[in-house]
Amino acid sequence: MRIEVDFARCEGNGQCVIDAPDVFELDGDDNLIVLNYEPPREHWAQVEAAVRSCPKRALAIAEGSEGAA
Ligand code: SF4
């Protein structure tokens, strides 16, 4: 799994941080920080939840690296 972020869409509301706190973070200016663009398998479920719940549809998953996590 590799995370793709459309930063032009992201509005920094932090929904993804709530869903996947091991992977996403906001800095002091509410800018999104991705802690790990290729998270380990144990974090995939929370990343998938974050992708689904992002109100701006700014997150996507590239499936190309399946098995290489
Ligand atoms: S949930 Fe979406 S819009 Fe909100 S901070 Fe995360 S990526 Fe940005």
PDB file of N, CA, C and O and ligand atoms in Angstrom:
ATOM      1  N   MET A   1       0.840  -1.201   0.000  1.00  0.00           N
ATOM      2  CA  MET A   1       0.000   0.000   0.000  1.00  0.00           C
ATOM      3  C   MET A   1       0.875   1.251   0.000  1.00  0.00           C
ATOM      4  O   MET A   1       1.814   1.360   0.772  1.00  0.00           O
ATOM      5  N   ARG A   2       0.486   2.153  -0.893  1.00  0.00           N
ATOM      6  CA  ARG A   2       1.152   3.458  -0.877  1.00  0.00           C
ATOM      7  C   ARG A   2       0.075   4.540  -0.865  1.00  0.00           C
ATOM      8  O   ARG A   2      -0.875   4.495  -1.641  1.00  0.00           O
ATOM      9  N   ILE A   3       0.223   5.499   0.039  1.00  0.00           N
ATOM     10  CA  ILE A   3      -0.773   6.552   0.204  1.00  0.00           C
ATOM     11  C   ILE A   3      -0.486   7.678  -0.781  1.00  0.00           C
ATOM     12  O   ILE A   3       0.672   8.089  -0.946  1.00  0.00           O
ATOM     13  N   GLU A   4      -1.546   8.162  -1.412  1.00  0.00           N
ATOM     14  CA  GLU A   4      -1.441   9.332  -2.273  1.00  0.00           C
ATOM     15  C   GLU A   4      -2.327  10.429  -1.695  1.00  0.00           C
ATOM     16  O   GLU A   4      -3.457  10.169  -1.297  1.00  0.00           O
ATOM     17  N   VAL A   5      -1.799  11.632  -1.636  1.00  0.00           N
ATOM     18  CA  VAL A   5      -2.531  12.767  -1.075  1.00  0.00           C
ATOM     19  C   VAL A   5      -2.615  13.870  -2.120  1.00  0.00           C
ATOM     20  O   VAL A   5      -1.605  14.257  -2.716  1.00  0.00           O
ATOM     21  N   ASP A   6      -3.826  14.371  -2.310  1.00  0.00           N
ATOM     22  CA  ASP A   6      -4.022  15.547  -3.150  1.00  0.00           C
ATOM     23  C   ASP A   6      -4.076  16.754  -2.209  1.00  0.00           C
ATOM     24  O   ASP A   6      -5.117  17.090  -1.660  1.00  0.00           O
ATOM     25  N   PHE A   7      -2.911  17.355  -2.006  1.00  0.00           N
ATOM     26  CA  PHE A   7      -2.827  18.442  -1.033  1.00  0.00           C
ATOM     27  C   PHE A   7      -3.635  19.664  -1.463  1.00  0.00           C
ATOM     28  O   PHE A   7      -3.973  20.507  -0.642  1.00  0.00           O
ATOM     29  N   ALA A   8      -3.929  19.766  -2.747  1.00  0.00           N
ATOM     30  CA  ALA A   8      -4.755  20.881  -3.222  1.00  0.00           C
ATOM     31  C   ALA A   8      -6.191  20.746  -2.713  1.00  0.00           C
ATOM     32  O   ALA A   8      -6.894  21.736  -2.545  1.00  0.00           O
ATOM     33  N   ARG A   9      -6.630  19.498  -2.458  1.00  0.00           N
ATOM     34  CA  ARG A   9      -7.986  19.267  -1.951  1.00  0.00           C
ATOM     35  C   ARG A   9      -8.046  19.322  -0.430  1.00  0.00           C
ATOM     36  O   ARG A   9      -9.062  19.701   0.139  1.00  0.00           O
ATOM     37  N   CYS A  10      -6.978  18.891   0.225  1.00  0.00           N
ATOM     38  CA  CYS A  10      -6.996  18.764   1.691  1.00  0.00           C
ATOM     39  C   CYS A  10      -7.252  20.107   2.348  1.00  0.00           C
ATOM     40  O   CYS A  10      -6.616  21.105   2.023  1.00  0.00           O
ATOM     41  N   GLU A  11      -8.201  20.109   3.295  1.00  0.00           N
ATOM     42  CA  GLU A  11      -8.500  21.347   4.011  1.00  0.00           C
ATOM     43  C   GLU A  11      -8.069  21.266   5.476  1.00  0.00           C
ATOM     44  O   GLU A  11      -8.436  22.130   6.274  1.00  0.00           O
ATOM     45  N   GLY A  12      -7.338  20.228   5.829  1.00  0.00           N
ATOM     46  CA  GLY A  12      -6.746  20.170   7.157  1.00  0.00           C
ATOM     47  C   GLY A  12      -7.736  20.030   8.297  1.00  0.00           C
ATOM     48  O   GLY A  12      -7.461  20.474   9.409  1.00  0.00           O
ATOM     49  N   ASN A  13      -8.876  19.395   8.044  1.00  0.00           N
ATOM     50  CA  ASN A  13      -9.868  19.250   9.107  1.00  0.00           C
ATOM     51  C   ASN A  13      -9.546  18.105  10.070  1.00  0.00           C
ATOM     52  O   ASN A  13     -10.159  17.992  11.118  1.00  0.00           O
ATOM     53  N   GLY A  14      -8.614  17.254   9.694  1.00  0.00           N
ATOM     54  CA  GLY A  14      -8.101  16.268  10.634  1.00  0.00           C
ATOM     55  C   GLY A  14      -8.909  14.996  10.776  1.00  0.00           C
ATOM     56  O   GLY A  14      -8.636  14.200  11.666  1.00  0.00           O
ATOM     57  N   GLN A  15      -9.896  14.783   9.911  1.00  0.00           N
ATOM     58  CA  GLN A  15     -10.660  13.536  10.010  1.00  0.00           C
ATOM     59  C   GLN A  15      -9.738  12.319   9.870  1.00  0.00           C
ATOM     60  O   GLN A  15      -9.889  11.323  10.577  1.00  0.00           O
ATOM     61  N   CYS A  16      -8.783  12.396   8.984  1.00  0.00           N
ATOM     62  CA  CYS A  16      -7.874  11.267   8.774  1.00  0.00           C
ATOM     63  C   CYS A  16      -6.990  11.032   9.999  1.00  0.00           C
ATOM     64  O   CYS A  16      -6.602   9.894  10.279  1.00  0.00           O
ATOM     65  N   VAL A  17      -6.683  12.096  10.723  1.00  0.00           N
ATOM     66  CA  VAL A  17      -5.869  11.950  11.931  1.00  0.00           C
ATOM     67  C   VAL A  17      -6.649  11.185  12.995  1.00  0.00           C
ATOM     68  O   VAL A  17      -6.094  10.382  13.740  1.00  0.00           O
ATOM     69  N   ILE A  18      -7.959  11.429  13.045  1.00  0.00           N
ATOM     70  CA  ILE A  18      -8.809  10.707  13.995  1.00  0.00           C
ATOM     71  C   ILE A  18      -8.862   9.225  13.622  1.00  0.00           C
ATOM     72  O   ILE A  18      -8.732   8.351  14.475  1.00  0.00           O
ATOM     73  N   ASP A  19      -9.019   8.954  12.329  1.00  0.00           N
ATOM     74  CA  ASP A  19      -9.147   7.563  11.883  1.00  0.00           C
ATOM     75  C   ASP A  19      -7.816   6.816  11.925  1.00  0.00           C
ATOM     76  O   ASP A  19      -7.785   5.620  12.222  1.00  0.00           O
ATOM     77  N   ALA A  20      -6.745   7.503  11.577  1.00  0.00           N
ATOM     78  CA  ALA A  20      -5.453   6.824  11.434  1.00  0.00           C
ATOM     79  C   ALA A  20      -4.337   7.646  12.074  1.00  0.00           C
ATOM     80  O   ALA A  20      -3.448   8.176  11.397  1.00  0.00           O
ATOM     81  N   PRO A  21      -4.360   7.729  13.401  1.00  0.00           N
ATOM     82  CA  PRO A  21      -3.374   8.579  14.095  1.00  0.00           C
ATOM     83  C   PRO A  21      -1.942   8.066  13.986  1.00  0.00           C
ATOM     84  O   PRO A  21      -1.002   8.813  14.249  1.00  0.00           O
ATOM     85  N   ASP A  22      -1.771   6.806  13.600  1.00  0.00           N
ATOM     86  CA  ASP A  22      -0.413   6.288  13.437  1.00  0.00           C
ATOM     87  C   ASP A  22       0.204   6.712  12.113  1.00  0.00           C
ATOM     88  O   ASP A  22       1.407   6.542  11.910  1.00  0.00           O
ATOM     89  N   VAL A  23      -0.630   7.250  11.228  1.00  0.00           N
ATOM     90  CA  VAL A  23      -0.155   7.516   9.861  1.00  0.00           C
ATOM     91  C   VAL A  23      -0.243   8.997   9.498  1.00  0.00           C
ATOM     92  O   VAL A  23       0.594   9.496   8.746  1.00  0.00           O
ATOM     93  N   PHE A  24      -1.265   9.689  10.043  1.00  0.00           N
ATOM     94  CA  PHE A  24      -1.475  11.089   9.681  1.00  0.00           C
ATOM     95  C   PHE A  24      -1.367  11.984  10.916  1.00  0.00           C
ATOM     96  O   PHE A  24      -1.696  11.569  12.026  1.00  0.00           O
ATOM     97  N   GLU A  25      -0.940  13.212  10.656  1.00  0.00           N
ATOM     98  CA  GLU A  25      -0.781  14.182  11.723  1.00  0.00           C
ATOM     99  C   GLU A  25      -1.047  15.564  11.138  1.00  0.00           C
ATOM    100  O   GLU A  25      -0.853  15.775   9.940  1.00  0.00           O
ATOM    101  N   LEU A  26      -1.481  16.501  11.983  1.00  0.00           N
ATOM    102  CA  LEU A  26      -1.574  17.896  11.551  1.00  0.00           C
ATOM    103  C   LEU A  26      -0.509  18.697  12.285  1.00  0.00           C
ATOM    104  O   LEU A  26      -0.270  18.478  13.475  1.00  0.00           O
ATOM    105  N   ASP A  27       0.121  19.624  11.567  1.00  0.00           N
ATOM    106  CA  ASP A  27       1.066  20.495  12.263  1.00  0.00           C
ATOM    107  C   ASP A  27       0.303  21.654  12.899  1.00  0.00           C
ATOM    108  O   ASP A  27      -0.940  21.719  12.848  1.00  0.00           O
ATOM    109  N   GLY A  28       0.995  22.575  13.509  1.00  0.00           N
ATOM    110  CA  GLY A  28       0.364  23.667  14.236  1.00  0.00           C
ATOM    111  C   GLY A  28      -0.484  24.579  13.370  1.00  0.00           C
ATOM    112  O   GLY A  28      -1.340  25.310  13.874  1.00  0.00           O
ATOM    113  N   ASP A  29      -0.263  24.535  12.062  1.00  0.00           N
ATOM    114  CA  ASP A  29      -1.042  25.343  11.118  1.00  0.00           C
ATOM    115  C   ASP A  29      -2.099  24.520  10.396  1.00  0.00           C
ATOM    116  O   ASP A  29      -2.616  24.936   9.357  1.00  0.00           O
ATOM    117  N   ASP A  30      -2.423  23.339  10.938  1.00  0.00           N
ATOM    118  CA  ASP A  30      -3.407  22.445  10.339  1.00  0.00           C
ATOM    119  C   ASP A  30      -3.006  21.978   8.940  1.00  0.00           C
ATOM    120  O   ASP A  30      -3.857  21.732   8.083  1.00  0.00           O
ATOM    121  N   ASN A  31      -1.722  21.891   8.689  1.00  0.00           N
ATOM    122  CA  ASN A  31      -1.249  21.273   7.448  1.00  0.00           C
ATOM    123  C   ASN A  31      -1.065  19.784   7.685  1.00  0.00           C
ATOM    124  O   ASN A  31      -0.524  19.367   8.708  1.00  0.00           O
ATOM    125  N   LEU A  32      -1.518  18.998   6.739  1.00  0.00           N
ATOM    126  CA  LEU A  32      -1.434  17.548   6.884  1.00  0.00           C
ATOM    127  C   LEU A  32       0.006  17.061   6.729  1.00  0.00           C
ATOM    128  O   LEU A  32       0.712  17.469   5.808  1.00  0.00           O
ATOM    129  N   ILE A  33       0.390  16.189   7.641  1.00  0.00           N
ATOM    130  CA  ILE A  33       1.688  15.520   7.557  1.00  0.00           C
ATOM    131  C   ILE A  33       1.420  14.023   7.461  1.00  0.00           C
ATOM    132  O   ILE A  33       0.676  13.465   8.272  1.00  0.00           O
ATOM    133  N   VAL A  34       1.981  13.397   6.455  1.00  0.00           N
ATOM    134  CA  VAL A  34       1.891  11.945   6.333  1.00  0.00           C
ATOM    135  C   VAL A  34       3.151  11.353   6.954  1.00  0.00           C
ATOM    136  O   VAL A  34       4.265  11.599   6.492  1.00  0.00           O
ATOM    137  N   LEU A  35       2.961  10.614   8.040  1.00  0.00           N
ATOM    138  CA  LEU A  35       4.100  10.077   8.780  1.00  0.00           C
ATOM    139  C   LEU A  35       4.757   8.936   8.023  1.00  0.00           C
ATOM    140  O   LEU A  35       5.955   8.701   8.163  1.00  0.00           O
ATOM    141  N   ASN A  36       3.951   8.220   7.240  1.00  0.00           N
ATOM    142  CA  ASN A  36       4.502   7.067   6.512  1.00  0.00           C
ATOM    143  C   ASN A  36       3.655   6.817   5.268  1.00  0.00           C
ATOM    144  O   ASN A  36       2.505   6.386   5.381  1.00  0.00           O
ATOM    145  N   TYR A  37       4.215   7.107   4.107  1.00  0.00           N
ATOM    146  CA  TYR A  37       3.459   6.923   2.865  1.00  0.00           C
ATOM    147  C   TYR A  37       3.287   5.447   2.508  1.00  0.00           C
ATOM    148  O   TYR A  37       2.450   5.102   1.673  1.00  0.00           O
ATOM    149  N   GLU A  38       4.096   4.585   3.084  1.00  0.00           N
ATOM    150  CA  GLU A  38       3.961   3.144   2.842  1.00  0.00           C
ATOM    151  C   GLU A  38       3.843   2.446   4.190  1.00  0.00           C
ATOM    152  O   GLU A  38       4.792   1.811   4.669  1.00  0.00           O
ATOM    153  N   PRO A  39       2.661   2.576   4.809  1.00  0.00           N
ATOM    154  CA  PRO A  39       2.500   2.056   6.170  1.00  0.00           C
ATOM    155  C   PRO A  39       2.518   0.529   6.204  1.00  0.00           C
ATOM    156  O   PRO A  39       2.156  -0.127   5.222  1.00  0.00           O
ATOM    157  N   PRO A  40       2.928  -0.020   7.339  1.00  0.00           N
ATOM    158  CA  PRO A  40       2.924  -1.471   7.494  1.00  0.00           C
ATOM    159  C   PRO A  40       1.500  -2.010   7.529  1.00  0.00           C
ATOM    160  O   PRO A  40       0.544  -1.277   7.781  1.00  0.00           O
ATOM    161  N   ARG A  41       1.390  -3.297   7.285  1.00  0.00           N
ATOM    162  CA  ARG A  41       0.081  -3.929   7.120  1.00  0.00           C
ATOM    163  C   ARG A  41      -0.841  -3.684   8.320  1.00  0.00           C
ATOM    164  O   ARG A  41      -2.054  -3.550   8.142  1.00  0.00           O
ATOM    165  N   GLU A  42      -0.292  -3.622   9.508  1.00  0.00           N
ATOM    166  CA  GLU A  42      -1.171  -3.450  10.680  1.00  0.00           C
ATOM    167  C   GLU A  42      -1.870  -2.085  10.678  1.00  0.00           C
ATOM    168  O   GLU A  42      -2.815  -1.882  11.438  1.00  0.00           O
ATOM    169  N   HIS A  43      -1.421  -1.175   9.839  1.00  0.00           N
ATOM    170  CA  HIS A  43      -2.067   0.138   9.763  1.00  0.00           C
ATOM    171  C   HIS A  43      -2.973   0.288   8.544  1.00  0.00           C
ATOM    172  O   HIS A  43      -3.590   1.342   8.368  1.00  0.00           O
ATOM    173  N   TRP A  44      -3.073  -0.739   7.729  1.00  0.00           N
ATOM    174  CA  TRP A  44      -3.838  -0.606   6.489  1.00  0.00           C
ATOM    175  C   TRP A  44      -5.318  -0.335   6.765  1.00  0.00           C
ATOM    176  O   TRP A  44      -5.940   0.473   6.079  1.00  0.00           O
ATOM    177  N   ALA A  45      -5.890  -1.014   7.766  1.00  0.00           N
ATOM    178  CA  ALA A  45      -7.325  -0.853   8.023  1.00  0.00           C
ATOM    179  C   ALA A  45      -7.640   0.591   8.407  1.00  0.00           C
ATOM    180  O   ALA A  45      -8.635   1.166   7.954  1.00  0.00           O
ATOM    181  N   GLN A  46      -6.789   1.189   9.239  1.00  0.00           N
ATOM    182  CA  GLN A  46      -7.076   2.571   9.640  1.00  0.00           C
ATOM    183  C   GLN A  46      -6.855   3.527   8.476  1.00  0.00           C
ATOM    184  O   GLN A  46      -7.570   4.522   8.333  1.00  0.00           O
ATOM    185  N   VAL A  47      -5.901   3.236   7.606  1.00  0.00           N
ATOM    186  CA  VAL A  47      -5.702   4.081   6.430  1.00  0.00           C
ATOM    187  C   VAL A  47      -6.914   3.978   5.500  1.00  0.00           C
ATOM    188  O   VAL A  47      -7.401   4.997   4.986  1.00  0.00           O
ATOM    189  N   GLU A  48      -7.418   2.777   5.325  1.00  0.00           N
ATOM    190  CA  GLU A  48      -8.597   2.604   4.463  1.00  0.00           C
ATOM    191  C   GLU A  48      -9.794   3.361   5.045  1.00  0.00           C
ATOM    192  O   GLU A  48     -10.580   3.971   4.314  1.00  0.00           O
ATOM    193  N   ALA A  49      -9.933   3.346   6.356  1.00  0.00           N
ATOM    194  CA  ALA A  49     -11.017   4.101   6.995  1.00  0.00           C
ATOM    195  C   ALA A  49     -10.834   5.597   6.755  1.00  0.00           C
ATOM    196  O   ALA A  49     -11.793   6.326   6.482  1.00  0.00           O
ATOM    197  N   ALA A  50      -9.601   6.067   6.842  1.00  0.00           N
ATOM    198  CA  ALA A  50      -9.327   7.493   6.625  1.00  0.00           C
ATOM    199  C   ALA A  50      -9.636   7.891   5.185  1.00  0.00           C
ATOM    200  O   ALA A  50     -10.206   8.958   4.938  1.00  0.00           O
ATOM    201  N   VAL A  51      -9.282   7.049   4.245  1.00  0.00           N
ATOM    202  CA  VAL A  51      -9.561   7.343   2.833  1.00  0.00           C
ATOM    203  C   VAL A  51     -11.067   7.454   2.624  1.00  0.00           C
ATOM    204  O   VAL A  51     -11.553   8.371   1.949  1.00  0.00           O
ATOM    205  N   ARG A  52     -11.818   6.546   3.241  1.00  0.00           N
ATOM    206  CA  ARG A  52     -13.281   6.559   3.084  1.00  0.00           C
ATOM    207  C   ARG A  52     -13.901   7.786   3.728  1.00  0.00           C
ATOM    208  O   ARG A  52     -14.889   8.321   3.234  1.00  0.00           O
ATOM    209  N   SER A  53     -13.353   8.238   4.839  1.00  0.00           N
ATOM    210  CA  SER A  53     -14.031   9.290   5.600  1.00  0.00           C
ATOM    211  C   SER A  53     -13.537  10.690   5.277  1.00  0.00           C
ATOM    212  O   SER A  53     -14.124  11.669   5.738  1.00  0.00           O
ATOM    213  N   CYS A  54     -12.489  10.821   4.494  1.00  0.00           N
ATOM    214  CA  CYS A  54     -11.999  12.172   4.154  1.00  0.00           C
ATOM    215  C   CYS A  54     -13.099  12.932   3.418  1.00  0.00           C
ATOM    216  O   CYS A  54     -13.522  12.527   2.334  1.00  0.00           O
ATOM    217  N   PRO A  55     -13.572  14.035   3.987  1.00  0.00           N
ATOM    218  CA  PRO A  55     -14.688  14.760   3.373  1.00  0.00           C
ATOM    219  C   PRO A  55     -14.310  15.432   2.059  1.00  0.00           C
ATOM    220  O   PRO A  55     -15.187  15.809   1.289  1.00  0.00           O
ATOM    221  N   LYS A  56     -13.030  15.612   1.820  1.00  0.00           N
ATOM    222  CA  LYS A  56     -12.584  16.269   0.596  1.00  0.00           C
ATOM    223  C   LYS A  56     -12.091  15.272  -0.459  1.00  0.00           C
ATOM    224  O   LYS A  56     -11.633  15.679  -1.522  1.00  0.00           O
ATOM    225  N   ARG A  57     -12.159  13.993  -0.140  1.00  0.00           N
ATOM    226  CA  ARG A  57     -11.667  12.949  -1.049  1.00  0.00           C
ATOM    227  C   ARG A  57     -10.242  13.250  -1.501  1.00  0.00           C
ATOM    228  O   ARG A  57      -9.893  13.112  -2.680  1.00  0.00           O
ATOM    229  N   ALA A  58      -9.434  13.662  -0.544  1.00  0.00           N
ATOM    230  CA  ALA A  58      -8.052  14.044  -0.852  1.00  0.00           C
ATOM    231  C   ALA A  58      -7.082  12.878  -0.743  1.00  0.00           C
ATOM    232  O   ALA A  58      -5.922  13.011  -1.117  1.00  0.00           O
ATOM    233  N   LEU A  59      -7.565  11.738  -0.243  1.00  0.00           N
ATOM    234  CA  LEU A  59      -6.684  10.595  -0.011  1.00  0.00           C
ATOM    235  C   LEU A  59      -7.003   9.468  -0.976  1.00  0.00           C
ATOM    236  O   LEU A  59      -8.162   9.238  -1.315  1.00  0.00           O
ATOM    237  N   ALA A  60      -5.965   8.775  -1.398  1.00  0.00           N
ATOM    238  CA  ALA A  60      -6.145   7.604  -2.238  1.00  0.00           C
ATOM    239  C   ALA A  60      -5.069   6.584  -1.876  1.00  0.00           C
ATOM    240  O   ALA A  60      -4.057   6.909  -1.242  1.00  0.00           O
ATOM    241  N   ILE A  61      -5.321   5.355  -2.296  1.00  0.00           N
ATOM    242  CA  ILE A  61      -4.365   4.284  -2.052  1.00  0.00           C
ATOM    243  C   ILE A  61      -3.925   3.719  -3.389  1.00  0.00           C
ATOM    244  O   ILE A  61      -4.764   3.349  -4.220  1.00  0.00           O
ATOM    245  N   ALA A  62      -2.627   3.668  -3.599  1.00  0.00           N
ATOM    246  CA  ALA A  62      -2.072   2.989  -4.756  1.00  0.00           C
ATOM    247  C   ALA A  62      -1.782   1.557  -4.338  1.00  0.00           C
ATOM    248  O   ALA A  62      -1.086   1.315  -3.350  1.00  0.00           O
ATOM    249  N   GLU A  63      -2.365   0.622  -5.045  1.00  0.00           N
ATOM    250  CA  GLU A  63      -2.279  -0.776  -4.617  1.00  0.00           C
ATOM    251  C   GLU A  63      -1.049  -1.480  -5.150  1.00  0.00           C
ATOM    252  O   GLU A  63      -0.825  -2.650  -4.867  1.00  0.00           O
ATOM    253  N   GLY A  64      -0.233  -0.785  -5.895  1.00  0.00           N
ATOM    254  CA  GLY A  64       0.875  -1.419  -6.599  1.00  0.00           C
ATOM    255  C   GLY A  64       1.860  -2.177  -5.741  1.00  0.00           C
ATOM    256  O   GLY A  64       2.431  -3.163  -6.170  1.00  0.00           O
ATOM    257  N   SER A  65       2.033  -1.723  -4.481  1.00  0.00           N
ATOM    258  CA  SER A  65       3.088  -2.329  -3.674  1.00  0.00           C
ATOM    259  C   SER A  65       2.554  -3.434  -2.760  1.00  0.00           C
ATOM    260  O   SER A  65       3.131  -3.746  -1.740  1.00  0.00           O
ATOM    261  N   GLU A  66       1.421  -4.025  -3.139  1.00  0.00           N
ATOM    262  CA  GLU A  66       0.857  -5.138  -2.369  1.00  0.00           C
ATOM    263  C   GLU A  66       1.926  -6.199  -2.096  1.00  0.00           C
ATOM    264  O   GLU A  66       2.614  -6.643  -3.001  1.00  0.00           O
ATOM    265  N   GLY A  67       2.037  -6.584  -0.838  1.00  0.00           N
ATOM    266  CA  GLY A  67       2.993  -7.631  -0.496  1.00  0.00           C
ATOM    267  C   GLY A  67       4.385  -7.095  -0.205  1.00  0.00           C
ATOM    268  O   GLY A  67       5.223  -7.814   0.308  1.00  0.00           O
ATOM    269  N   ALA A  68       4.622  -5.844  -0.540  1.00  0.00           N
ATOM    270  CA  ALA A  68       5.952  -5.275  -0.324  1.00  0.00           C
ATOM    271  C   ALA A  68       5.982  -4.362   0.891  1.00  0.00           C
ATOM    272  O   ALA A  68       6.877  -3.575   1.043  1.00  0.00           O
ATOM    273  N   ALA A  69       4.931  -4.474   1.718  1.00  0.00           N
ATOM    274  CA  ALA A  69       4.835  -3.579   2.859  1.00  0.00           C
ATOM    275  C   ALA A  69       5.884  -3.983   3.886  1.00  0.00           C
ATOM    276  O   ALA A  69       6.281  -3.207   4.688  1.00  0.00           O
TER     277      ALA A  69
HETATM  278  S1  SF4 B   1      -9.422  14.037   6.224  1.00  0.00           S
HETATM  279 FE1  SF4 B   1      -8.906  14.695   4.130  1.00  0.00          FE
HETATM  280  S2  SF4 B   1      -9.234  16.904   4.114  1.00  0.00           S
HETATM  281 FE2  SF4 B   1      -9.122  16.259   6.254  1.00  0.00          FE
HETATM  282  S3  SF4 B   1      -6.967  16.533   6.843  1.00  0.00           S
HETATM  283 FE3  SF4 B   1      -7.205  14.421   6.149  1.00  0.00          FE
HETATM  284  S4  SF4 B   1      -6.690  14.439   3.966  1.00  0.00           S
HETATM  285 FE4  SF4 B   1      -7.074  16.559   4.592  1.00  0.00          FE
END
